[in-house]
Each structure stands twice: as structure tokens, then as C-alpha cells.
């Protein structure tokens, strides 16, 4: 929206300097409007040296230069030094205060101004009314209005316009209408103030009526209405108005592009941007920010469009614009490009650091997020102080890594540095502690929260779900309902997942019906996926398959994947083949589909079929995601992949595990050859059972952590049956509690058993 100029037309009367010195100093001030403080002091020194320090004309010019340079403290000192200030000098001071948003000082100066016997003129009132509007001092504004009326009324349209603006900003629309009616010949600014005033109070209808009645519309008038339509989502009206405009400027284009971008019409935003460039209009920072916002939310924007935008962003050389581009890269998953942009920004502020840290966290690169935070601390010190957004990204990173010690450090940092622990941050901690395996701490933080919002309840329910505490999750849901907190779709995803992992199939189906009947929540694909998983884990494969066939929306790869996963445990080869076929159609390059099918064949000894699946993977160049497990020992996170030989102590780890195998075999451990796939080639044999990543992580923790201390492992894939059995026996052998967080849930191994109860 264009800015409304409320200052009086023209400038206060100018006087021709009398002497040569006056002329030189006056010319110096006129030619250098943006002077630095030391330069202003040098000019004052010249005035004193030439005995011109009481010359009101030159002091007025010097104070005006102070105003333009933002040095009003120095301007005030200059004014106080003048023995006989005049009205022009006083008006210059008022202009300086309002121009620099020092509205309280402007009002105090005005009162002092009156006490000294000065009577304001038509240059004074616009400044003081602007201060009244900014401070919502409607009573003082009304007193000024009364004073104007008492002294014969006011005919100056610029003063009346200032009154109009003041009343609107003080939410006194009726007074604005009265003033408007008093203006015998309202100018375009008068009309624009009225239209803008109604819009700011949400009265689009009155604004549109006035706009239609305007005798003359300038570009500001059109932009004001265009921006209003765009902001309230009336994009057809915005486009119509834009097309009707007799003259457009950059503000017009920006308003329309922003409207499309903010209302989710991203293709239209980019199309309008291209049209703007073709018309010869050069974009500014506002344009680029709107376009970057549009591109950030698109799934696959054209690369040439992205490159064109980046070119303009680099030309702008603005930290906010470059940070927006960084954000765009991160949201598109191009995190290395985001980092390259981050490194280009020389003057990084907190927003820039937060964007990059968040980008790493959101793209599942948590270790780099934490490393960058430490870099921020070491490079910036106290100049860049982390805030709640920084902490949320760090907490999320700790959650992904399962790094409890790091999470505890972040929690302590929040407390030590006085960062407000609001509901959002507390909910993040509840989620983090649950995902890092410390469910007791998660419960405690949740219970201690003085106010629990929906996100907090959801975090606790999801935390209990991944730990297999289905019954407790249902109890929390009951408390939530009693607290009059209305659940949303995310709540039911957590509850259905809790029922799935807890073996509560019937209760889960009951909740699925309740969600729709009582809370009128339309199921999303995630809810259907949860129900399929719920039925599949309970061994009800036929019911799950029938449920999928009756779904009102097309099942995705997650839904079919949940069914295929359970086909292995149920050894249902026929159904597995049918489901795998559908999965391959949906996502032919996804390795998990092939691996699950090959595992189904392996579980029933169909090695020829296993080999066919693996051969098909090679033919289609499908790479199997390697198993990766992380374990935290003494605050350091160690990562292992299947068959890992990169760890400096891998020989010691391998030897130690072989010794453990010898000790658990008499306890009933038999390697599950159905999973070893030892009839395959050398590449697959490298991932033999004894070298699975979780076993390597477990062994490293056993030989390096304190006696009997708990061990927590995080794995990127689902734990296999052989590893699951081995973990149970090792927990009994070593008398240690072992926690494994795999892709689906937590497994707490203790005294030879697991918390999952077979539902994994």
C-alpha cells in the first residue's frame, strides 16, 4: 500500500542568508543532508567560531540535518542552546521528533512550546497530530481540534487530513467522517485516508463505497484497494482492479504478487512476477520476499525460475532477502545449497542463524544443526543471543538423534539463560525426552506445565505411543477431554498409533469411529494408515486388506507398506506379492518395498524368489538403505552401519560380540538364518546377522559404558527379529536395561523380555 503523505505542502519559509559565511554554511548543509554526528559537530564549531551560533536560520538547517541523520539527542542540545528560538525552529524540532518516531518527546516539546507563548501554525499541527495518532492520545487530538474550531475553524486541507488520520488511528471513525464532511474541497490524500481508515478498521464495504465515489483516483487509491482485496483473499476482485488500473507502479505489482503468494496461489504469483519483469518493472526486496515465499511451498519449482529469483536476491544484497532464499532452499530439501547461501551472508543476524539451524533439523541432519549452533556461540558470543526458535530446532535435533545428554544440556541452557518456557517450548521438551527414551522426564515436564495447550497433550500422547504405553495414552486422552481441550486430527494419529503398538485393536477401531462421529474429523491418509497398521499388527491381515479396498481415498505407499510389513511376520506370501506389486507401481525406486518382499520370501525359505527380488533391485538401480544405529557414550554420539569397519575400534567390537554370542547361545539364542540371506552374493553377506548395526552399537556401549548403566540405541530402520531376540538375552545376561528406538517405536529390553510384547 502506498504511504500517505500528511505533511503540509511545501516547506516553511526560506530566508536568504545575509553574509558570505552564512551562505557557505547554508550551502554545506543543503548539499549534505545525511551528515554523521562528528560532521554535525564540526559545523556547529564553525558556527560558534564565526559567531553564528544564535542564527535561527542556520540552526534550523542544522537541526533539520540532525533529523535526517537520526541524531535527535544532539538536535535537542542545539535547540536548548538557542536563546531566542522562533516558530520555524520549533516546527523543525517537532518534525525531527515525529520523523524519528520519538512521539512522546514530540508531545512534551509541544506542551513546552505552548508554555513559551508560541502559537502553532498550519505547519505545526500535522506533526503534533501525527504524534497523537501514534500514542493514541485522542483527548489531546480533540483539544487541538477544538482549538482550531474556536479560532475560526480551519481551512487548510493538510491540517484537516492530519485530523482525519489521527481519528482513524485512534479508532474514532465517526469523528473522521465529521471532519471529512467539513472539508470543502477534499484532495486525493483526503479520500485515500478515508479509504485506508475504513480498511484498517475492517470495514471493506464502506471503503469500497468511498472508492467508487472518488472524483479522482491516484495510484495510491488504486493500490490501497488492491492491497485490501489481496489481503482478505478476494483475489478475483484484486486481479480485476489491477487490470483496470490506468497506471501501475511497483507497489501495485507487489500487492498482487503478495496476495497470490499468501493465499496459496503460487503459480499465479510466479506468473504475475514474470509478467512484471516483461513489463520492464524491476523487483525490490518486497517482491523477492513474496516470490521466494511462493517457491518455498511448491513441491518442484522450475530450476530456471529459482535461479532467476536468486539472481535478483544477490543483487539486492539484503540480509533478510538472502535469508529468505536460504529458507527456500531448506524447504525444498536443497540443504547444501542453503548452506552455501548461508556462508555468502557476511552480516548474519539471529534470523539467519535460526534459518540454517532449523533447515538442518527439518532435513534430518541433526548433528549439523547442533554443530552450527556451537559455531554461532563461538563466533558471535553475546552479539547474537539464541531465542525460543533456536531452542526448538535444537530440541528437535536431539529428538532425531536420540541424544539424551545433548537434550538435557539444551534444557539446562534454556533455564540458565532465562529463555521463557512457554507451552510450545515445553511441548517440544516433552516430545524430545520421550523420543530420547526418558519417558519419566517427559511425563514430569508435562505434569508440571501450569497450562497445557493442544500441542502439549498431543506430544504426551505420541510419546506414550512410541513407547507402547497404549493404556496410559488412553488415560491421558480421557484427562484431555475432561480439561475441555478439543482433540484434533493429530491427537487421533497418536491414539491410533498407541493402540497399534499396544495391541489394542478393538479400542483403536472404536476411536476411529469416535473421531468421525463425535469430533467430526474427516480421516486423512495418515489415519487410514494407522488403522491398517493396527489390524496388521494384530494378525488380522484379511481385515486390513478389506479395509484398504473400502477406503474412500486412494491408498498410498505408507498404507500398503504397513500391510506388507506384517505379511512377513504372518508369512503370508500370496498377499505379500499382491501388495508388493501395488507398492512398486506407486514407488518403483523405494528400496523398502523390495526388502520387505524379499524378507517374506526368506522367512519361508524361498531363496530363489529372494534372489529374483534382489536381481530386480540391481536391474532398476534401487539402492538398499543401509542400517544405521547410534549410541551415546559419555556425551559423544557414535554411529555404526551394518558391517561397519570404519570405526577405529571395529576389530575389538567384532571380537567382543563374538564372545557375547558364545555366552547367549546356551541361553537359547539361535541365529535366524531366515534373515541372514547367506545364499546371496558377497555384498549381501557383508550384512550378515552378527554385523547388524544395532549389535555393533550395543557391543561398543557394553565395553565402554559404566557397569549396569542403561544403554540407549537409535536405529534408522525397523529392528530385525534376530537382533530383537539377541537384545532380550543380552539384557538378561548383562543385567542391563537396553533401549532401542527403531523407525517405528521404542523397545525396552529388561531381564530377558521386551516392552513391545510382540507388537512391533
XYZ file of C-alpha atoms in Angstrom:
760
model
C 0.000 0.000 0.000
C 1.379 3.429 -0.821
C 2.281 5.717 2.064
C 0.034 8.678 2.768
C 1.884 11.993 2.969
C 0.386 14.075 5.768
C 2.969 16.835 5.979
C 1.964 20.312 4.768
C 2.598 21.112 1.152
C 5.795 22.972 0.502
C 8.335 23.910 3.171
C 8.471 26.562 5.889
C 9.500 29.985 4.547
C 13.132 30.149 3.457
C 15.281 33.216 4.152
C 18.259 34.228 2.063
C 21.412 34.266 4.249
C 22.909 37.708 4.545
C 26.659 37.186 4.873
C 29.160 35.116 2.876
C 29.748 32.848 5.896
C 26.035 32.259 6.224
C 25.794 31.420 2.533
C 28.672 28.929 2.695
C 27.376 27.119 5.780
C 23.825 27.097 4.433
C 25.053 25.595 1.150
C 27.089 22.981 3.040
C 24.008 21.825 4.995
C 21.803 21.872 1.915
C 24.196 19.758 -0.189
C 24.878 17.166 2.548
C 21.542 16.101 4.048
C 22.843 12.855 5.688
C 25.688 14.041 7.870
C 27.294 11.971 10.610
C 27.437 13.200 14.200
C 31.099 14.242 14.067
C 30.388 16.258 10.892
C 27.426 17.999 12.552
C 29.650 18.908 15.498
C 32.271 20.312 13.121
C 29.612 22.555 11.519
C 28.455 23.707 14.971
C 32.059 24.537 15.818
C 32.236 26.675 12.665
C 29.024 28.471 13.687
C 30.463 29.255 17.112
C 33.816 30.313 15.599
C 32.042 32.717 13.231
C 29.612 33.926 15.927
C 26.639 32.461 14.047
C 25.549 30.045 16.793
C 22.444 32.163 17.528
C 21.438 32.435 13.870
C 17.993 30.805 13.820
C 18.081 30.174 10.065
C 21.335 28.208 10.202
C 20.396 26.412 13.442
C 17.091 25.405 11.825
C 19.027 23.932 8.885
C 21.430 22.162 11.253
C 18.551 20.670 13.279
C 16.902 19.531 10.046
C 20.166 17.753 9.150
C 20.165 16.132 12.609
C 16.608 14.944 11.995
C 17.536 13.385 8.653
C 20.569 11.695 10.229
C 18.619 10.381 13.251
C 20.639 12.314 15.848
C 17.803 13.985 17.749
C 19.586 13.932 21.119
C 22.189 16.243 19.625
C 19.425 18.313 17.958
C 17.770 18.831 21.347
C 21.059 20.088 22.797
C 21.425 22.508 19.879
C 17.891 23.824 20.377
C 18.360 24.322 24.116
C 21.449 26.416 23.390
C 19.444 28.919 21.270
C 18.487 31.985 23.307
C 15.562 33.196 21.188
C 14.096 30.347 19.136
C 11.354 31.220 16.661
C 8.313 29.293 15.451
C 10.132 27.957 12.367
C 12.861 26.471 14.572
C 10.253 24.926 16.895
C 8.458 23.341 13.940
C 11.775 21.906 12.773
C 12.194 20.233 16.160
C 8.668 18.781 16.003
C 9.357 17.470 12.513
C 12.551 15.818 13.760
C 10.853 14.087 16.691
C 7.972 12.700 14.608
C 10.237 11.762 11.699
C 12.328 9.658 14.094
C 9.262 8.143 15.854
C 10.014 9.995 19.098
C 6.350 10.753 19.615
C 6.382 11.174 23.395
C 9.208 13.729 23.108
C 7.202 15.489 20.381
C 4.172 15.838 22.689
C 6.309 17.068 25.603
C 8.041 19.549 23.316
C 4.662 20.789 22.089
C 3.495 21.491 25.657
C 6.765 23.298 26.341
C 6.214 25.125 23.053
C 2.812 26.422 24.260
C 4.175 27.424 27.677
C 6.779 29.614 25.967
C 3.964 31.578 24.323
C 4.271 30.241 20.785
C 1.034 29.815 18.879
C 1.084 26.872 16.456
C 0.573 27.427 12.748
C -0.563 25.135 9.937
C 2.962 23.633 9.776
C 2.809 22.667 13.468
C -0.489 20.766 13.559
C 0.301 17.911 11.133
C 3.377 16.992 13.214
C 1.641 17.065 16.582
C -1.463 15.254 15.297
C 0.797 12.537 13.910
C 2.273 12.131 17.404
C -1.261 11.989 18.919
C -2.197 9.233 16.452
C 0.933 7.198 17.219
C 0.397 7.499 21.001
C -3.418 7.038 20.775
C -3.771 10.402 22.545
C -7.247 11.067 21.202
C -8.127 13.530 24.023
C -5.199 15.802 23.143
C -6.122 15.448 19.473
C -9.691 16.519 20.259
C -8.390 19.503 22.239
C -6.350 20.590 19.227
C -9.424 20.110 17.038
C -11.494 22.252 19.427
C -8.799 24.913 19.468
C -8.861 25.045 15.671
C -12.652 25.405 15.597
C -12.626 28.013 18.383
C -10.199 30.165 16.457
C -12.409 30.461 13.429
C -12.209 26.966 12.024
C -9.527 25.618 9.756
C -9.376 25.794 6.012
C -6.003 24.166 5.460
C -6.716 20.776 3.886
C -3.422 19.328 5.139
C -4.325 20.047 8.757
C -7.765 18.528 8.204
C -6.162 15.481 6.623
C -3.990 15.086 9.713
C -7.121 15.221 11.874
C -8.743 12.579 9.667
C -5.751 10.282 10.025
C -5.487 10.858 13.783
C -9.137 9.981 14.426
C -8.951 6.805 12.324
C -5.790 5.618 14.059
C -7.430 6.296 17.426
C -10.442 4.222 16.252
C -12.800 7.226 16.209
C -14.341 6.634 12.778
C -17.395 8.835 13.405
C -15.184 11.867 14.150
C -13.235 11.130 10.960
C -16.467 11.238 8.965
C -17.430 14.584 10.534
C -14.035 16.093 9.697
C -14.256 14.750 6.157
C -17.619 16.430 5.718
C -16.064 19.756 6.883
C -13.513 19.687 4.043
C -14.938 21.852 1.273
C -12.560 20.531 -1.376
C -11.036 17.240 -0.276
C -7.926 16.315 -2.232
C -6.821 12.811 -3.243
C -4.997 12.393 0.074
C -8.249 13.112 1.955
C -10.071 10.398 0.044
C -7.171 7.969 0.415
C -7.056 8.492 4.183
C -10.766 7.750 4.404
C -10.491 4.575 2.308
C -7.404 3.412 4.198
C -9.027 4.250 7.544
C -12.106 2.131 6.862
C -9.929 -0.719 5.653
C -7.747 -0.626 8.762
C -10.879 -0.979 10.888
C -12.076 -3.921 8.792
C -14.891 -2.086 7.029
C -14.262 -3.164 3.425
C -17.812 -2.299 2.353
C -17.538 1.389 3.383
C -14.061 1.610 1.861
C -15.327 0.222 -1.456
C -18.269 2.692 -1.451
C -15.915 5.636 -0.925
C -13.519 4.333 -3.549
C -16.350 4.208 -6.099
C -17.380 7.779 -5.181
C -13.883 9.276 -5.511
C -13.822 12.041 -8.146
C -10.200 11.352 -8.894
C -8.134 8.262 -8.065
C -4.386 8.398 -7.992
C -2.154 5.328 -7.949
C -2.221 5.289 -4.124
C -6.029 4.989 -4.200
C -5.907 2.007 -6.528
C -3.073 0.349 -4.584
C -4.924 0.785 -1.306
C -7.987 -1.082 -2.532
C -5.931 -3.648 -4.447
C -3.897 -4.453 -1.332
C -7.074 -4.729 0.766
C -8.674 -7.222 -1.634
C -5.459 -9.249 -1.797
C -5.030 -9.400 1.985
C -8.582 -10.597 2.608
C -8.322 -13.279 -0.083
C -10.643 -11.675 -2.660
C -8.147 -12.361 -5.426
C -10.612 -12.159 -8.323
C -11.520 -8.609 -7.274
C -7.831 -7.808 -6.753
C -6.977 -9.036 -10.259
C -9.930 -7.176 -11.786
C -8.881 -3.946 -10.061
C -5.278 -4.466 -11.144
C -6.343 -4.897 -14.782
C -8.497 -1.741 -14.604
C -5.737 0.477 -13.194
C -4.866 3.326 -15.586
C -1.343 3.423 -14.162
C 0.614 0.880 -12.120
C 3.779 1.155 -10.095
C 5.956 -1.342 -8.211
C 3.609 -1.209 -5.199
C 0.730 -2.399 -7.425
C 2.660 -5.432 -8.661
C 3.910 -6.246 -5.143
C 0.385 -6.137 -3.714
C -0.947 -8.600 -6.306
C 2.047 -10.967 -6.093
C 1.877 -10.974 -2.270
C -1.865 -11.628 -2.406
C -1.416 -14.702 -4.610
C 1.504 -15.978 -2.525
C -0.191 -15.504 0.852
C -3.381 -17.203 -0.353
C -1.684 -20.311 -1.726
C -1.933 -19.456 -5.429
C 1.783 -19.903 -6.012
C 1.678 -20.467 -9.767
C -0.300 -17.228 -10.159
C 2.254 -15.396 -8.001
C 5.121 -16.577 -10.225
C 3.151 -15.872 -13.402
C 2.451 -12.301 -12.233
C 6.122 -11.910 -11.316
C 7.146 -12.948 -14.851
C 4.566 -10.546 -16.317
C 6.009 -7.760 -14.157
C 9.546 -8.423 -15.428
C 8.335 -8.412 -19.046
C 6.712 -5.031 -18.451
C 10.101 -3.597 -17.508
C 9.473 -3.163 -13.748
C 12.487 -4.069 -11.628
C 11.643 -6.010 -8.442
C 12.581 -4.773 -4.988
C 13.112 -6.666 -1.714
C 9.357 -6.889 -1.068
C 8.811 -8.535 -4.444
C 11.584 -11.070 -3.918
C 10.351 -11.990 -0.430
C 6.841 -12.725 -1.776
C 8.162 -14.763 -4.710
C 10.598 -16.699 -2.524
C 7.720 -17.492 -0.149
C 5.711 -18.873 -3.089
C 8.573 -21.019 -4.402
C 9.317 -22.366 -0.896
C 5.933 -24.058 -0.683
C 5.962 -25.595 -4.176
C 6.879 -29.260 -4.491
C 9.031 -28.959 -7.610
C 9.522 -25.400 -8.895
C 11.306 -24.957 -12.201
C 15.030 -24.539 -11.708
C 15.356 -21.587 -14.103
C 12.717 -19.702 -12.062
C 14.638 -20.433 -8.858
C 17.909 -19.256 -10.418
C 16.301 -16.047 -11.704
C 14.971 -15.235 -8.235
C 18.353 -15.941 -6.647
C 19.982 -13.591 -9.145
C 17.712 -10.740 -8.049
C 18.230 -11.654 -4.375
C 22.012 -11.396 -4.697
C 21.659 -8.023 -6.412
C 19.505 -6.791 -3.510
C 22.300 -7.701 -1.079
C 19.822 -7.655 1.809
C 20.269 -9.975 4.795
C 16.501 -10.529 5.062
C 16.182 -11.399 1.356
C 19.215 -13.722 1.327
C 17.911 -15.392 4.491
C 14.554 -15.938 2.769
C 16.387 -17.634 -0.129
C 18.276 -19.783 2.378
C 14.913 -20.762 3.895
C 13.559 -21.557 0.434
C 16.445 -23.922 -0.294
C 15.949 -25.662 3.061
C 12.215 -26.144 2.485
C 12.923 -27.586 -0.972
C 15.320 -30.065 0.629
C 18.363 -28.472 -1.021
C 20.179 -28.127 2.251
C 23.704 -27.928 0.779
C 22.601 -25.006 -1.410
C 21.105 -23.427 1.726
C 24.464 -23.759 3.484
C 26.276 -22.204 0.517
C 23.901 -19.237 0.684
C 24.382 -19.040 4.460
C 28.159 -18.845 4.021
C 27.734 -15.997 1.499
C 25.905 -13.777 4.010
C 28.577 -11.638 5.654
C 26.445 -9.944 8.330
C 24.413 -12.792 9.813
C 21.704 -11.929 12.328
C 19.795 -14.307 14.610
C 17.125 -14.879 11.949
C 19.810 -16.094 9.532
C 21.394 -18.465 12.077
C 17.966 -19.788 13.079
C 17.019 -20.403 9.443
C 20.122 -22.526 8.816
C 19.915 -24.424 12.122
C 16.217 -25.093 11.505
C 16.974 -26.126 7.913
C 19.393 -28.805 9.089
C 16.918 -30.012 11.712
C 13.977 -30.150 9.284
C 16.059 -32.047 6.728
C 17.065 -34.758 9.213
C 20.645 -33.575 9.608
C 20.550 -33.020 13.355
C 24.286 -33.347 14.046
C 24.992 -30.435 11.689
C 22.272 -28.342 13.354
C 23.942 -28.770 16.733
C 27.413 -28.178 15.268
C 26.194 -24.922 13.672
C 24.694 -23.755 16.957
C 28.058 -24.240 18.644
C 29.702 -22.319 15.793
C 27.211 -19.479 16.353
C 28.150 -19.347 20.031
C 31.881 -19.339 19.393
C 31.802 -16.785 16.544
C 29.105 -14.387 17.743
C 29.310 -14.546 21.533
C 26.774 -12.200 23.123
C 26.121 -10.316 19.854
C 23.683 -12.997 18.669
C 21.627 -14.377 21.537
C 19.643 -17.604 20.891
C 15.880 -17.416 21.325
C 12.971 -19.882 21.561
C 13.109 -20.697 17.860
C 16.762 -21.680 18.188
C 15.956 -23.936 21.118
C 13.045 -25.630 19.321
C 15.345 -26.553 16.407
C 17.998 -27.889 18.784
C 15.446 -29.897 20.748
C 14.126 -31.365 17.501
C 17.682 -32.305 16.514
C 18.262 -34.050 19.830
C 14.960 -35.900 19.322
C 16.063 -37.166 15.919
C 19.434 -38.342 17.221
C 18.027 -39.775 20.430
C 20.827 -37.840 22.131
C 19.568 -37.572 25.697
C 22.688 -35.934 27.165
C 22.586 -33.230 24.495
C 18.869 -32.752 25.083
C 19.483 -32.326 28.799
C 22.194 -29.766 28.011
C 19.756 -27.773 25.820
C 17.140 -27.924 28.596
C 19.709 -26.638 31.106
C 20.742 -23.883 28.669
C 17.110 -22.715 28.444
C 16.835 -22.498 32.227
C 20.256 -20.907 32.752
C 19.708 -18.184 30.132
C 16.184 -17.287 31.200
C 14.510 -18.272 27.936
C 10.765 -18.350 28.544
C 9.488 -21.924 28.717
C 6.123 -21.334 27.052
C 3.662 -24.061 26.068
C 5.279 -24.585 22.669
C 8.807 -24.987 24.043
C 7.590 -27.196 26.897
C 5.718 -29.414 24.418
C 8.956 -29.747 22.429
C 10.762 -30.904 25.581
C 8.001 -33.416 26.342
C 8.430 -34.783 22.821
C 12.249 -34.762 22.997
C 12.547 -36.629 26.291
C 10.071 -39.252 25.080
C 11.963 -39.743 21.804
C 15.276 -39.906 23.655
C 13.944 -42.736 25.808
C 13.398 -40.865 29.090
C 9.628 -41.245 29.356
C 9.639 -40.441 33.097
C 11.170 -36.987 32.475
C 8.715 -36.436 29.642
C 5.817 -37.214 31.988
C 7.244 -34.952 34.699
C 7.575 -31.908 32.436
C 4.062 -32.483 31.129
C 2.615 -32.760 34.650
C 4.438 -29.619 35.824
C 3.123 -27.443 32.985
C 0.788 -24.817 34.520
C -1.141 -24.513 31.248
C -1.378 -27.318 28.720
C -2.327 -26.465 25.158
C -3.367 -28.930 22.485
C 0.237 -29.409 21.289
C 1.290 -30.420 24.830
C -1.420 -33.089 25.116
C -0.566 -34.371 21.644
C 3.152 -34.579 22.471
C 2.454 -36.643 25.586
C 0.080 -38.997 23.758
C 2.590 -39.514 20.906
C 5.398 -40.059 23.411
C 3.459 -42.769 25.204
C 2.503 -44.318 21.861
C 6.060 -44.857 20.652
C 6.903 -46.492 23.999
C 3.989 -48.909 23.655
C 2.127 -47.418 26.636
C -1.258 -47.638 24.943
C -3.396 -47.773 28.073
C -1.683 -44.736 29.607
C -2.111 -42.825 26.333
C -5.851 -43.506 26.547
C -5.880 -42.265 30.159
C -4.185 -39.022 29.061
C -6.788 -38.627 26.331
C -9.540 -39.029 28.928
C -7.935 -36.289 31.078
C -7.650 -34.113 27.989
C -11.375 -34.389 27.325
C -12.156 -33.604 30.973
C -9.960 -30.481 30.669
C -12.231 -29.297 27.822
C -9.408 -29.409 25.273
C -10.832 -30.443 21.912
C -8.678 -33.037 20.130
C -7.641 -32.579 16.523
C -6.570 -34.927 13.733
C -3.016 -35.182 15.158
C -4.405 -36.331 18.513
C -6.094 -39.296 16.872
C -2.993 -40.229 14.878
C -1.200 -40.518 18.236
C -4.049 -42.501 19.819
C -4.383 -44.919 16.905
C -0.625 -45.433 16.913
C -0.731 -46.084 20.684
C -3.424 -48.720 20.210
C -1.442 -50.276 17.358
C 1.765 -50.604 19.378
C -0.137 -51.700 22.475
C -2.161 -54.446 20.818
C -5.466 -52.626 21.453
C -7.089 -53.280 18.088
C -10.746 -53.035 19.140
C -10.162 -49.833 21.110
C -8.365 -48.336 18.111
C -11.309 -49.070 15.816
C -13.635 -47.537 18.387
C -11.517 -44.349 18.428
C -11.509 -44.218 14.626
C -15.328 -44.144 14.700
C -15.397 -41.645 17.608
C -13.129 -39.264 15.709
C -15.669 -39.017 12.915
C -18.969 -39.265 14.796
C -18.284 -37.056 17.822
C -15.492 -34.730 16.716
C -16.437 -34.506 13.022
C -12.830 -35.028 11.941
C -12.521 -36.267 8.367
C -9.886 -39.031 8.307
C -6.696 -38.275 6.405
C -4.486 -40.856 4.730
C -2.411 -40.997 7.956
C -5.467 -42.169 9.939
C -6.249 -44.879 7.429
C -2.612 -45.951 7.544
C -2.796 -46.227 11.348
C -5.890 -48.455 11.163
C -4.240 -50.726 8.576
C -1.171 -50.946 10.817
C -3.413 -51.603 13.832
C -5.170 -54.534 12.150
C -1.995 -55.892 10.553
C -0.016 -55.966 13.810
C -2.926 -57.808 15.438
C -2.598 -60.501 12.751
C -5.851 -59.525 11.042
C -4.382 -59.274 7.532
C -7.636 -60.096 5.749
C -9.498 -57.381 7.689
C -6.703 -54.931 6.923
C -6.834 -55.742 3.197
C -10.615 -55.366 3.099
C -10.346 -52.071 4.972
C -7.919 -50.760 2.336
C -10.228 -51.761 -0.514
C -13.127 -49.837 1.090
C -11.136 -46.646 1.776
C -12.780 -43.548 0.223
C -9.354 -42.182 -0.746
C -6.626 -43.852 -2.763
C -4.194 -45.738 -0.502
C -0.603 -44.516 -0.612
C 2.692 -46.353 -0.158
C 2.558 -45.955 3.650
C -0.796 -47.757 3.845
C 0.318 -50.622 1.613
C 3.704 -50.711 3.366
C 2.055 -51.283 6.757
C 0.271 -54.332 5.340
C 3.364 -55.693 3.585
C 5.425 -55.385 6.761
C 3.011 -57.643 8.626
C 2.899 -60.162 5.780
C 6.448 -61.172 6.779
C 5.616 -61.901 10.395
C 2.490 -63.789 9.297
C 4.420 -65.487 6.435
C 1.585 -64.662 4.014
C 3.461 -64.905 0.704
C 0.432 -64.650 -1.586
C -0.830 -61.383 -0.107
C 2.722 -60.021 0.139
C 3.234 -60.488 -3.608
C -0.025 -58.682 -4.410
C 0.756 -55.786 -2.072
C 4.351 -55.519 -3.295
C 3.031 -55.209 -6.838
C 0.872 -52.216 -5.864
C 3.775 -50.631 -3.960
C 6.101 -50.980 -6.931
C 3.535 -49.188 -9.109
C 3.325 -46.326 -6.603
C 7.047 -46.010 -5.930
C 9.281 -48.208 -8.124
C 12.502 -46.785 -6.698
C 11.772 -47.318 -2.984
C 14.148 -49.924 -1.560
C 11.906 -50.807 1.394
C 9.266 -52.444 -0.819
C 11.766 -54.885 -2.294
C 13.450 -55.579 1.047
C 10.135 -56.369 2.745
C 9.115 -58.744 -0.050
C 12.487 -60.478 -0.024
C 12.183 -60.872 3.755
C 8.777 -62.503 3.300
C 10.295 -64.996 0.851
C 13.271 -65.547 3.165
C 11.008 -66.242 6.140
C 9.569 -69.271 4.328
C 12.861 -70.341 2.711
C 12.042 -69.260 -0.877
C 15.634 -68.340 -1.711
C 15.170 -68.404 -5.473
C 12.434 -65.757 -5.147
C 14.643 -63.773 -2.776
C 17.371 -63.715 -5.418
C 14.886 -62.615 -8.097
C 13.852 -59.651 -5.958
C 17.471 -58.670 -5.338
C 18.309 -59.033 -9.027
C 15.366 -56.789 -9.905
C 16.694 -54.180 -7.461
C 20.064 -54.213 -9.229
C 18.473 -54.035 -12.690
C 16.402 -50.999 -11.679
C 19.351 -49.463 -9.806
C 17.496 -49.454 -6.478
C 19.935 -48.955 -3.608
C 19.138 -50.529 -0.251
C 19.235 -48.071 2.630
C 21.949 -49.310 4.967
C 21.051 -49.945 8.564
C 22.490 -47.245 10.808
C 22.489 -47.172 14.612
C 23.705 -44.503 17.002
C 24.621 -44.818 20.671
C 25.613 -42.033 23.047
C 28.543 -42.778 25.356
C 29.862 -40.101 27.736
C 28.102 -37.342 25.799
C 29.524 -38.385 22.416
C 27.273 -39.940 19.750
C 28.842 -42.887 17.888
C 27.242 -44.101 14.645
C 27.545 -47.581 13.114
C 26.340 -49.013 9.808
C 25.775 -52.668 9.002
C 29.119 -54.400 8.555
C 30.873 -51.207 9.654
C 34.688 -51.261 9.511
C 35.233 -47.504 9.698
C 35.166 -47.242 13.497
C 38.722 -47.114 14.887
C 37.884 -49.948 17.306
C 35.887 -52.182 14.940
C 38.128 -55.241 15.471
C 37.673 -55.024 19.242
C 33.894 -54.599 18.784
C 33.634 -57.623 16.461
C 35.639 -59.806 18.833
C 33.546 -58.711 21.819
C 30.258 -59.518 20.015
C 31.526 -62.966 19.014
C 32.211 -63.629 22.698
C 28.696 -62.452 23.626
C 27.197 -64.837 21.027
C 29.055 -67.734 22.642
C 27.528 -66.808 26.018
C 23.912 -66.345 24.864
C 23.718 -69.498 22.756
C 23.373 -71.708 25.860
C 20.502 -69.361 26.864
C 18.588 -70.342 23.723
C 19.935 -67.999 21.064
C 19.895 -69.442 17.574
C 20.810 -67.113 14.691
C 17.737 -66.606 12.499
C 19.075 -67.831 9.166
C 15.878 -66.693 7.525
C 17.263 -63.201 7.800
C 20.919 -63.842 7.089
C 20.313 -64.346 3.334
C 23.603 -66.200 3.190
C 22.815 -67.775 -0.216
C 23.266 -64.327 -1.769
C 26.445 -62.705 -3.096
C 29.326 -61.126 -1.207
C 27.704 -57.660 -0.970
C 24.676 -59.026 0.864
C 26.763 -61.356 3.033
C 28.548 -58.279 4.386
C 25.336 -57.501 6.248
C 25.283 -60.864 7.993
C 23.421 -61.078 11.249
C 26.411 -60.706 13.541
C 27.326 -57.401 11.937
C 23.958 -55.616 12.084
C 24.394 -52.001 13.142
C 22.412 -52.262 16.394
C 24.584 -55.158 17.565
C 27.752 -53.162 16.880
C 26.316 -50.153 18.762
C 25.280 -52.387 21.673
C 28.718 -54.017 21.883
C 30.516 -50.666 21.812
C 28.315 -49.415 24.664
C 28.901 -52.588 26.684
C 32.690 -52.280 26.533
C 32.748 -48.514 27.152
C 29.886 -47.562 29.482
C 29.674 -47.967 33.231
C 28.734 -51.295 34.766
C 24.940 -51.869 34.788
C 24.216 -48.409 33.336
C 21.316 -48.285 30.843
C 22.100 -48.331 27.119
C 20.066 -46.357 24.559
C 20.372 -47.061 20.828
C 18.675 -45.295 17.918
C 18.235 -47.134 14.586
C 17.060 -45.693 11.283
C 15.277 -48.903 10.208
C 12.981 -51.435 11.855
C 14.873 -53.774 14.187
C 15.063 -57.293 12.770
C 13.796 -60.398 14.579
C 17.255 -61.814 15.213
C 18.556 -58.593 16.769
C 15.394 -58.315 18.847
C 15.929 -61.791 20.300
C 19.622 -61.124 20.900
C 18.849 -57.875 22.760
C 16.424 -59.701 25.057
C 19.048 -62.282 26.013
C 21.874 -59.753 26.433
C 19.693 -57.682 28.784
C 19.353 -60.770 30.964
C 22.990 -61.840 30.601
C 24.440 -58.442 31.497
C 21.704 -57.346 33.904
C 21.396 -54.151 31.843
C 18.384 -52.221 30.613
C 18.715 -51.767 26.845
C 16.509 -49.352 24.948
C 16.301 -49.406 21.149
C 14.385 -46.773 19.233
C 13.811 -48.060 15.732
C 11.895 -46.422 12.894
C 8.539 -47.355 14.431
C 8.779 -47.375 18.217
C 10.777 -47.971 21.390
C 11.804 -51.398 22.635
C 12.753 -51.566 26.330
C 14.683 -54.793 26.927
C 14.963 -55.852 30.540
C 15.597 -59.213 32.290
C 15.133 -61.130 29.031
C 11.872 -59.525 27.886
C 10.753 -56.558 25.776
C 8.148 -53.885 26.450
C 6.695 -54.291 22.944
C 5.000 -57.573 23.862
C 5.429 -58.766 20.281
C 3.591 -55.783 18.706
C 6.435 -54.345 16.640
